[in-house]
Coordinates of C-alpha atoms in Angstrom, one line a residue:
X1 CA -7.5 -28.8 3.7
X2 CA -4.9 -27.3 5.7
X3 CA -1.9 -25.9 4.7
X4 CA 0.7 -28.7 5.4
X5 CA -1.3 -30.8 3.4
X6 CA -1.9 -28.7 0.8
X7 CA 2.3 -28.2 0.8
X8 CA 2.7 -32.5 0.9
X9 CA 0.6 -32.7 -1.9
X10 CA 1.7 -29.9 -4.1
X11 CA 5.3 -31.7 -3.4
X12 CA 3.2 -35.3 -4.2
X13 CA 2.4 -34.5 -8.2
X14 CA 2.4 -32.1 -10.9
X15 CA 0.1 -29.0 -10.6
X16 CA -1.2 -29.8 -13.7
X17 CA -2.2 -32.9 -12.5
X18 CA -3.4 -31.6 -9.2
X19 CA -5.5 -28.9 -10.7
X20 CA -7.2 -31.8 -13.0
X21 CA -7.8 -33.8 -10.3
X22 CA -9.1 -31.0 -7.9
X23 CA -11.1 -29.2 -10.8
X24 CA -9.2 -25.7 -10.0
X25 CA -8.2 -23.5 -12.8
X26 CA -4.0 -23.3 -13.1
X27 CA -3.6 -19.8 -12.6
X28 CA -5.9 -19.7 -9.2
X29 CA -4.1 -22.8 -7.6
X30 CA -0.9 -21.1 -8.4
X31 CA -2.2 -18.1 -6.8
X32 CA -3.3 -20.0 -3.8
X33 CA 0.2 -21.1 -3.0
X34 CA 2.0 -18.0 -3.6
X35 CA -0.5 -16.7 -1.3
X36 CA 0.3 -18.9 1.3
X37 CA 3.7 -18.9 0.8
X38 CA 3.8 -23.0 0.0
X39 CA 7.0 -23.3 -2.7
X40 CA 6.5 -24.6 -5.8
X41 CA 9.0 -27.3 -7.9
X42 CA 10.8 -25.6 -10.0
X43 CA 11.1 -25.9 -13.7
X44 CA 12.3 -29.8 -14.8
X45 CA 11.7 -31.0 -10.9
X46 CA 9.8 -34.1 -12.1
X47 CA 11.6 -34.6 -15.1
X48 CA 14.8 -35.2 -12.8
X49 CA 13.2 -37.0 -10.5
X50 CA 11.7 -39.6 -13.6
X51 CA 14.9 -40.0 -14.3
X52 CA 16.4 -40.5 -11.0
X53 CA 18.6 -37.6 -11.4
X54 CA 18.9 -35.9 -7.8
X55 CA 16.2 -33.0 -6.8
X56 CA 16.0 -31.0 -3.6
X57 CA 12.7 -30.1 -1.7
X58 CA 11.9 -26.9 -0.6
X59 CA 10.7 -26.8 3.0
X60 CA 8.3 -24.5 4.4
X61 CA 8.7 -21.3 5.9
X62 CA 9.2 -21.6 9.9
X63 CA 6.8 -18.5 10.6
X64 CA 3.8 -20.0 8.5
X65 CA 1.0 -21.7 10.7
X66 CA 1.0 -25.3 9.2
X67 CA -2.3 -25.7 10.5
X68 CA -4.3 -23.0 8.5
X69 CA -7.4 -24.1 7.2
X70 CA -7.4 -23.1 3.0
X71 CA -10.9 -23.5 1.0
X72 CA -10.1 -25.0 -2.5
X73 CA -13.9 -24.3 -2.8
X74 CA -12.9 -20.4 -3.5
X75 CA -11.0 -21.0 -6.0
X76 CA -13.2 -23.4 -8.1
X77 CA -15.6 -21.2 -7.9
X78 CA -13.4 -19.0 -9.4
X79 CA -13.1 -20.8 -12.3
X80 CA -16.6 -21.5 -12.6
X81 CA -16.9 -17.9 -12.7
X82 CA -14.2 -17.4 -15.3
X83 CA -16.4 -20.4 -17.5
X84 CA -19.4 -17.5 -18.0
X85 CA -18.8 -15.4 -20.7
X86 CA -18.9 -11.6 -19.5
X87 CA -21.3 -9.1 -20.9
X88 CA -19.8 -6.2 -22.9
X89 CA -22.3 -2.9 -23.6
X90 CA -22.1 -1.1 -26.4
X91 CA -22.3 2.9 -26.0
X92 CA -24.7 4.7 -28.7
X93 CA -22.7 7.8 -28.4
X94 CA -19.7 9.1 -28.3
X95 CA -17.4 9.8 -25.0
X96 CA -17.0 13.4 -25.0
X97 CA -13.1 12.5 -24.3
X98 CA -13.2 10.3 -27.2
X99 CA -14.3 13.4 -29.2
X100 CA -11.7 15.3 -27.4
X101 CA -9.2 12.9 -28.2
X102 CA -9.8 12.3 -31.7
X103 CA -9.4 15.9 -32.4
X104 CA -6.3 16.3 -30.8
X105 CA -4.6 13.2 -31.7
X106 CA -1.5 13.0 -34.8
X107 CA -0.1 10.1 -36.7
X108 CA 2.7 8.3 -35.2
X109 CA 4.7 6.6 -37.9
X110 CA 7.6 5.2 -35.4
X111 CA 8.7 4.2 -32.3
X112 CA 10.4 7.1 -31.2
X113 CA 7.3 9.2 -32.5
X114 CA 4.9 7.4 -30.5
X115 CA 6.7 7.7 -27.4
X116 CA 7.5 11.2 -27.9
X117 CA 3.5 12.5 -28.9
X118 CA 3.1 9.7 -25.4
X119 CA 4.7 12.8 -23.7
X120 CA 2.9 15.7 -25.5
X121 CA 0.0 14.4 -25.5
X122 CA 0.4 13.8 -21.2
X123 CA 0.5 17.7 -21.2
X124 CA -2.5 18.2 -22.9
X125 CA -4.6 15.6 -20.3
X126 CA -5.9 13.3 -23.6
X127 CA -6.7 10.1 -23.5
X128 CA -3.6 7.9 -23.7
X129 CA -3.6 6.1 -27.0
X130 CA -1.0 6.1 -29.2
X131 CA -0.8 3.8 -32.3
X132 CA -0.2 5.1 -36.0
X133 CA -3.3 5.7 -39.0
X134 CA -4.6 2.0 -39.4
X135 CA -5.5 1.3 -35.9
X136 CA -6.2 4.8 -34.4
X137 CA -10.2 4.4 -35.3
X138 CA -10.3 0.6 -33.8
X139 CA -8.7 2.3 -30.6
X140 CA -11.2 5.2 -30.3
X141 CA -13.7 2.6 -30.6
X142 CA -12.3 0.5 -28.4
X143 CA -11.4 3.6 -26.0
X144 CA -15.5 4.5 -26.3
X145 CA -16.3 1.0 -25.6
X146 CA -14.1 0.7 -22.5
X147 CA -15.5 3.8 -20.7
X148 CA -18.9 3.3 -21.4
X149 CA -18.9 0.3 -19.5
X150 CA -16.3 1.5 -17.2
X151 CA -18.7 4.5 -15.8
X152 CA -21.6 1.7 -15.9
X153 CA -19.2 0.0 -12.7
X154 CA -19.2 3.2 -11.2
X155 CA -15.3 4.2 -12.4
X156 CA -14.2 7.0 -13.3
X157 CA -11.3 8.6 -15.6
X158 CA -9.0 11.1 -13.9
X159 CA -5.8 13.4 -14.9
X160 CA -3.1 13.8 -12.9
X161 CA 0.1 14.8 -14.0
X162 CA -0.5 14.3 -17.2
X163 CA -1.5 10.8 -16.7
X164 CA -4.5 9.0 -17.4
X165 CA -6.2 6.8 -14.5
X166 CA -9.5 5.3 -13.8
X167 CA -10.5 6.0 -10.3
X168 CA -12.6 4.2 -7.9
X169 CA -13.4 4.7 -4.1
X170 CA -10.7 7.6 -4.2
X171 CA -8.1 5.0 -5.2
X172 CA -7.0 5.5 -9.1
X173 CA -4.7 3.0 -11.8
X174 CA -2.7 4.6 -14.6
X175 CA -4.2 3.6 -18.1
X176 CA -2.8 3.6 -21.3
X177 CA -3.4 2.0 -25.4
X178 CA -0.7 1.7 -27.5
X179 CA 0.3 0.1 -30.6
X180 CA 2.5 -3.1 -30.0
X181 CA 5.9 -3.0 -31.3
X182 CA 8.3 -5.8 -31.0
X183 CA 12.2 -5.7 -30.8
X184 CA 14.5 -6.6 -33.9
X185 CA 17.8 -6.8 -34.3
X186 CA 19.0 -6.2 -38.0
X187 CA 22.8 -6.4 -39.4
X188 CA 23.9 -4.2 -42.1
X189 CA 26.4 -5.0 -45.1
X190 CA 29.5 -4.9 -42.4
X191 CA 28.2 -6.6 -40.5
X192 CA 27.0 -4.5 -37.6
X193 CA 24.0 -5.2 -36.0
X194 CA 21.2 -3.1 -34.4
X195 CA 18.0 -3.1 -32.4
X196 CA 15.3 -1.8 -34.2
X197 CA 11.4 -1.6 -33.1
X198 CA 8.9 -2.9 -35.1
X199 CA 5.4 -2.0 -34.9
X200 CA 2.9 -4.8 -35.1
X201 CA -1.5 -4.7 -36.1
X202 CA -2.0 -5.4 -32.5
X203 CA -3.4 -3.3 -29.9
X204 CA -2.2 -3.5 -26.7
X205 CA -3.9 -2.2 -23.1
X206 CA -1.5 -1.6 -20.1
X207 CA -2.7 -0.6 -16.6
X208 CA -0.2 0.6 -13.6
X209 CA 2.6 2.2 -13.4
X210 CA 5.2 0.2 -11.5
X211 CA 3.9 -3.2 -11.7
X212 CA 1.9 -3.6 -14.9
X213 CA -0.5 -5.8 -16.6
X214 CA -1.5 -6.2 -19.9
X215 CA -3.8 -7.4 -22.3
X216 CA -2.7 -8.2 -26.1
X217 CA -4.5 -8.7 -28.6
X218 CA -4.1 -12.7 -30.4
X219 CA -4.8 -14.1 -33.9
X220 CA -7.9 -15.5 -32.6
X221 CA -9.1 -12.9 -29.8
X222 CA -9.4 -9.0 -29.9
X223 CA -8.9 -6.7 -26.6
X224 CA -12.2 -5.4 -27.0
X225 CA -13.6 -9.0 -26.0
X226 CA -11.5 -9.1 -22.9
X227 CA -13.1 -5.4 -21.7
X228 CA -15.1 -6.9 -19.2
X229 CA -12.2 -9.0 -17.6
X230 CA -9.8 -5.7 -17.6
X231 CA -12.7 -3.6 -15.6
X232 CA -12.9 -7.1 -13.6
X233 CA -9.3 -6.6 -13.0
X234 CA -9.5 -2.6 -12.6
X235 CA -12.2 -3.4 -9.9
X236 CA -10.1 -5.9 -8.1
X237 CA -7.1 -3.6 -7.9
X238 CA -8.6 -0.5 -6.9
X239 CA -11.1 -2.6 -4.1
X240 CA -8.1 -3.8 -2.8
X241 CA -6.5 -1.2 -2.8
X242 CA -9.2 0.7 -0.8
X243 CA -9.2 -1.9 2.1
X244 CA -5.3 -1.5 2.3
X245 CA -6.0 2.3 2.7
X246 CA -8.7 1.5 5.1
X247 CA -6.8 -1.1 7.0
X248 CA -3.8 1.3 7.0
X249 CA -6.3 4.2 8.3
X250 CA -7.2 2.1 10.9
X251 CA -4.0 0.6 12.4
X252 CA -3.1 4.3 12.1
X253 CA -5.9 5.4 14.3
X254 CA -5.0 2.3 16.8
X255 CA -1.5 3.9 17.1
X256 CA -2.7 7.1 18.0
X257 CA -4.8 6.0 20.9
X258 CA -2.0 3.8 21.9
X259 CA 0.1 6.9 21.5
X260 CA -2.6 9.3 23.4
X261 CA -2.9 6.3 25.8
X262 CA 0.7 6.3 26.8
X263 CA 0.9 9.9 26.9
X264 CA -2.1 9.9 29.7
X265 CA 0.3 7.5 31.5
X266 CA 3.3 8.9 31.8
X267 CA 1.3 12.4 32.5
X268 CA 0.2 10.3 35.6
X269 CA 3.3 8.7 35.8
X270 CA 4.7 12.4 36.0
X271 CA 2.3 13.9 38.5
X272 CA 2.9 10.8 40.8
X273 CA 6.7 11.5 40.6
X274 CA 5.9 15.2 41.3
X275 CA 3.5 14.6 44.2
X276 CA 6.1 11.9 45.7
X277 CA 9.0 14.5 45.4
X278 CA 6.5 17.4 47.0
X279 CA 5.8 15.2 49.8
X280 CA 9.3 14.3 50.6
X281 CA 10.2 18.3 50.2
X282 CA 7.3 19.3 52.5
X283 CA 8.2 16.8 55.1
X284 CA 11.9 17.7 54.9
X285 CA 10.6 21.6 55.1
X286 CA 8.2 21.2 58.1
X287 CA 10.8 19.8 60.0
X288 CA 13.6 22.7 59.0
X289 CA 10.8 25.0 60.4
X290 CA 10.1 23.1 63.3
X291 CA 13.6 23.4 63.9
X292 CA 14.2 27.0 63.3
X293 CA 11.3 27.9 65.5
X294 CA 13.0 26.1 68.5
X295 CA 16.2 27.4 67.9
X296 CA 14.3 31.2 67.7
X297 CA 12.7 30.7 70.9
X298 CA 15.8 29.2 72.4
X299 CA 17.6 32.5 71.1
X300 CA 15.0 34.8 71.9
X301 CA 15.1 33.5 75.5
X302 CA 18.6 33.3 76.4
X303 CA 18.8 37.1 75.0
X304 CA 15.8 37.8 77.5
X305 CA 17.6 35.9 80.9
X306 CA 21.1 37.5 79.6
X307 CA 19.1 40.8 79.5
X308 CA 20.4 41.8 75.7
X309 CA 16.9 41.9 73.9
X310 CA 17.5 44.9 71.8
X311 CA 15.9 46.1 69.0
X312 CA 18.2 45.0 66.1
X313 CA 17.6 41.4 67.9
X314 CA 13.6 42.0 68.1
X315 CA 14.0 42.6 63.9
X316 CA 16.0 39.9 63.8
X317 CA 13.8 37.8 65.3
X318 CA 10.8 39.0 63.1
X319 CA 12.5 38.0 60.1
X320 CA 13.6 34.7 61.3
X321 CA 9.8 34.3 61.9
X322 CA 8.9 35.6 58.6
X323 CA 11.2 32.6 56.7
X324 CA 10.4 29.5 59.1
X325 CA 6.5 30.6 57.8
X326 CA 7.6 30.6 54.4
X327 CA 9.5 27.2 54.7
X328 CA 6.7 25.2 56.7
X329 CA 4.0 23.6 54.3
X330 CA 1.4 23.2 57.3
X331 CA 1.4 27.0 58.3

């Protein structure tokens, strides 16, 4: 399908709809056009338009190539692949940094506590989890389970900084397990009110720094089943990542020949100038000399018929010599 179709029909229907119709999971197709750049309907589009109410479309980009050819096949495949239920291992030992961290690691009983052991604990290189007495066992189990399977993928975990990241082809994504707390707001008898934090039973797993994701735990499914789909995720990243890097290395290495390239020309840009100039210079010099030598031997012999060669002139006419063979570029 090619991408001005693709645009026409997203603009047609209901994604919804379309991704029904197509058989392609919602978050994929949704990927697929922010990908391309095709814009979406926003929020209440077809409701206006149901009830005649008036509704602008956005028009595509004038730099995109309508005629791109975009395989829907990839992404149903994608959700065939999401259909299959991942495989988690299950570690008969214990991660040595699971040890580590267990021994090291206090009770949080706040907000404010948990972020502030967050920091001591960063300048101590332990793995980052941070959730109070009830759920600290469930996240060293879940923290065991996670890098078992994360060193089966060929990942590893790395400190930097005081921050936690899982490395792969030199390319690493900050990590961290906390303890979800939500945001209240609570009024006292004046009537002033306050935001408070409120922890929660649920474990939550964070990656990145800037731009994060994260996995929550639900009433019906744990983080420890989605393991598999955050190292899927972890994978993804760092892979991509990596061919950034490499892509970057590469157009990097192109601009330096490009560079070295133009520097060889103008280098023979230079010595062409310099040999053009020299030629012009010589040219302009052998004729000087040819000139000076005429008017020596036009001197020499009028000094000779007017009998007033001396010796002073004989010098003279030595070291007149002496400069016309400096000046000439043939002598």
């Amino acid at each position: 399908m090619k991408l001005k179709d693709l645009y026409e029909l997203v603009w047609s229907k209901p994604l919804k709809q379309i991704c029904k119709e197509q058989d392609i999971a919602y978050a994929d197709f949704k990927q697929l056009c922010t990908e391309n750049k095709i814009p979406l309907p926003e929020m209440g589009y077809w409701t206006k338009l149901k009830f005649g109410k008036p509704v602008s479309k956005t028009a595509l980009p004038l730099e995109i190539d309508y005629n791109k050819e975009l395989d829907l096949e990839v992404s149903k495949k994608v959700k065939e692949n999401i259909k299959t239920t991942p495989k988690i291992l299950y570690p008969k030992k214990i991660h040595p940094l699971v040890t580590r961290a267990k021994k090291e690691l206090n009770i949080t009983k706040s907000y404010i506590e948990a972020v502030g052991r967050m920091k001591w604990n960063r300048q101590k290189n332990l793995l980052p989890i941070h959730t109070d007495q009830k759920l600290q066992k469930r996240a060293l189990e879940f923290m065991n389970t996670f890098l078992f399977n994360m060193e089966q993928r060929g990942m590893k975990i790395t400190f930097d900084h005081g921050r936690c990241y899982v490395e792969l082809y030199n390319q690493k994504i900050e990590i961290n397990l906390r303890q979800k707390y939500h945001r209240e707001r609570t009024a006292n008898d004046r009537g002033w009110s306050r935001q408070e934090f409120v922890k929660s039973d649920k474990l939550e797993f964070l990656t990145g720094y800037h731009s994060r994701k994260s996995w929550l735990d639900t009433n019906r499914i744990k983080i420890e089943v989605k393991i598999p789909n955050i190292l899927d995720y972890i994978e993804k990243d760092l892979t991509y990542w990596r061919d950034v890097r490499k892509q970057q290395a590469e157009e990097e290495k192109l601009k330096e020949i490009e560079l070295l390239k133009q520097q060889e020309i103008e280098r023979l840009q230079n010595i062409e100038e310099d040999r053009t100039t020299q030629l012009y210079t010589d040219a302009e010099n052998w004729q000087r000399a040819n000139l000076l030598r005429k008017f020596r031997d036009a001197k020499r012999n009028k000094e000779i018929a007017d009998g007033t060669l001396n010796e002073e002139l004989k010098t003279w006419l030595l070291w007149v010599t002496s400069k016309i063979n400096e000046l000439d570029p043939l002598n």
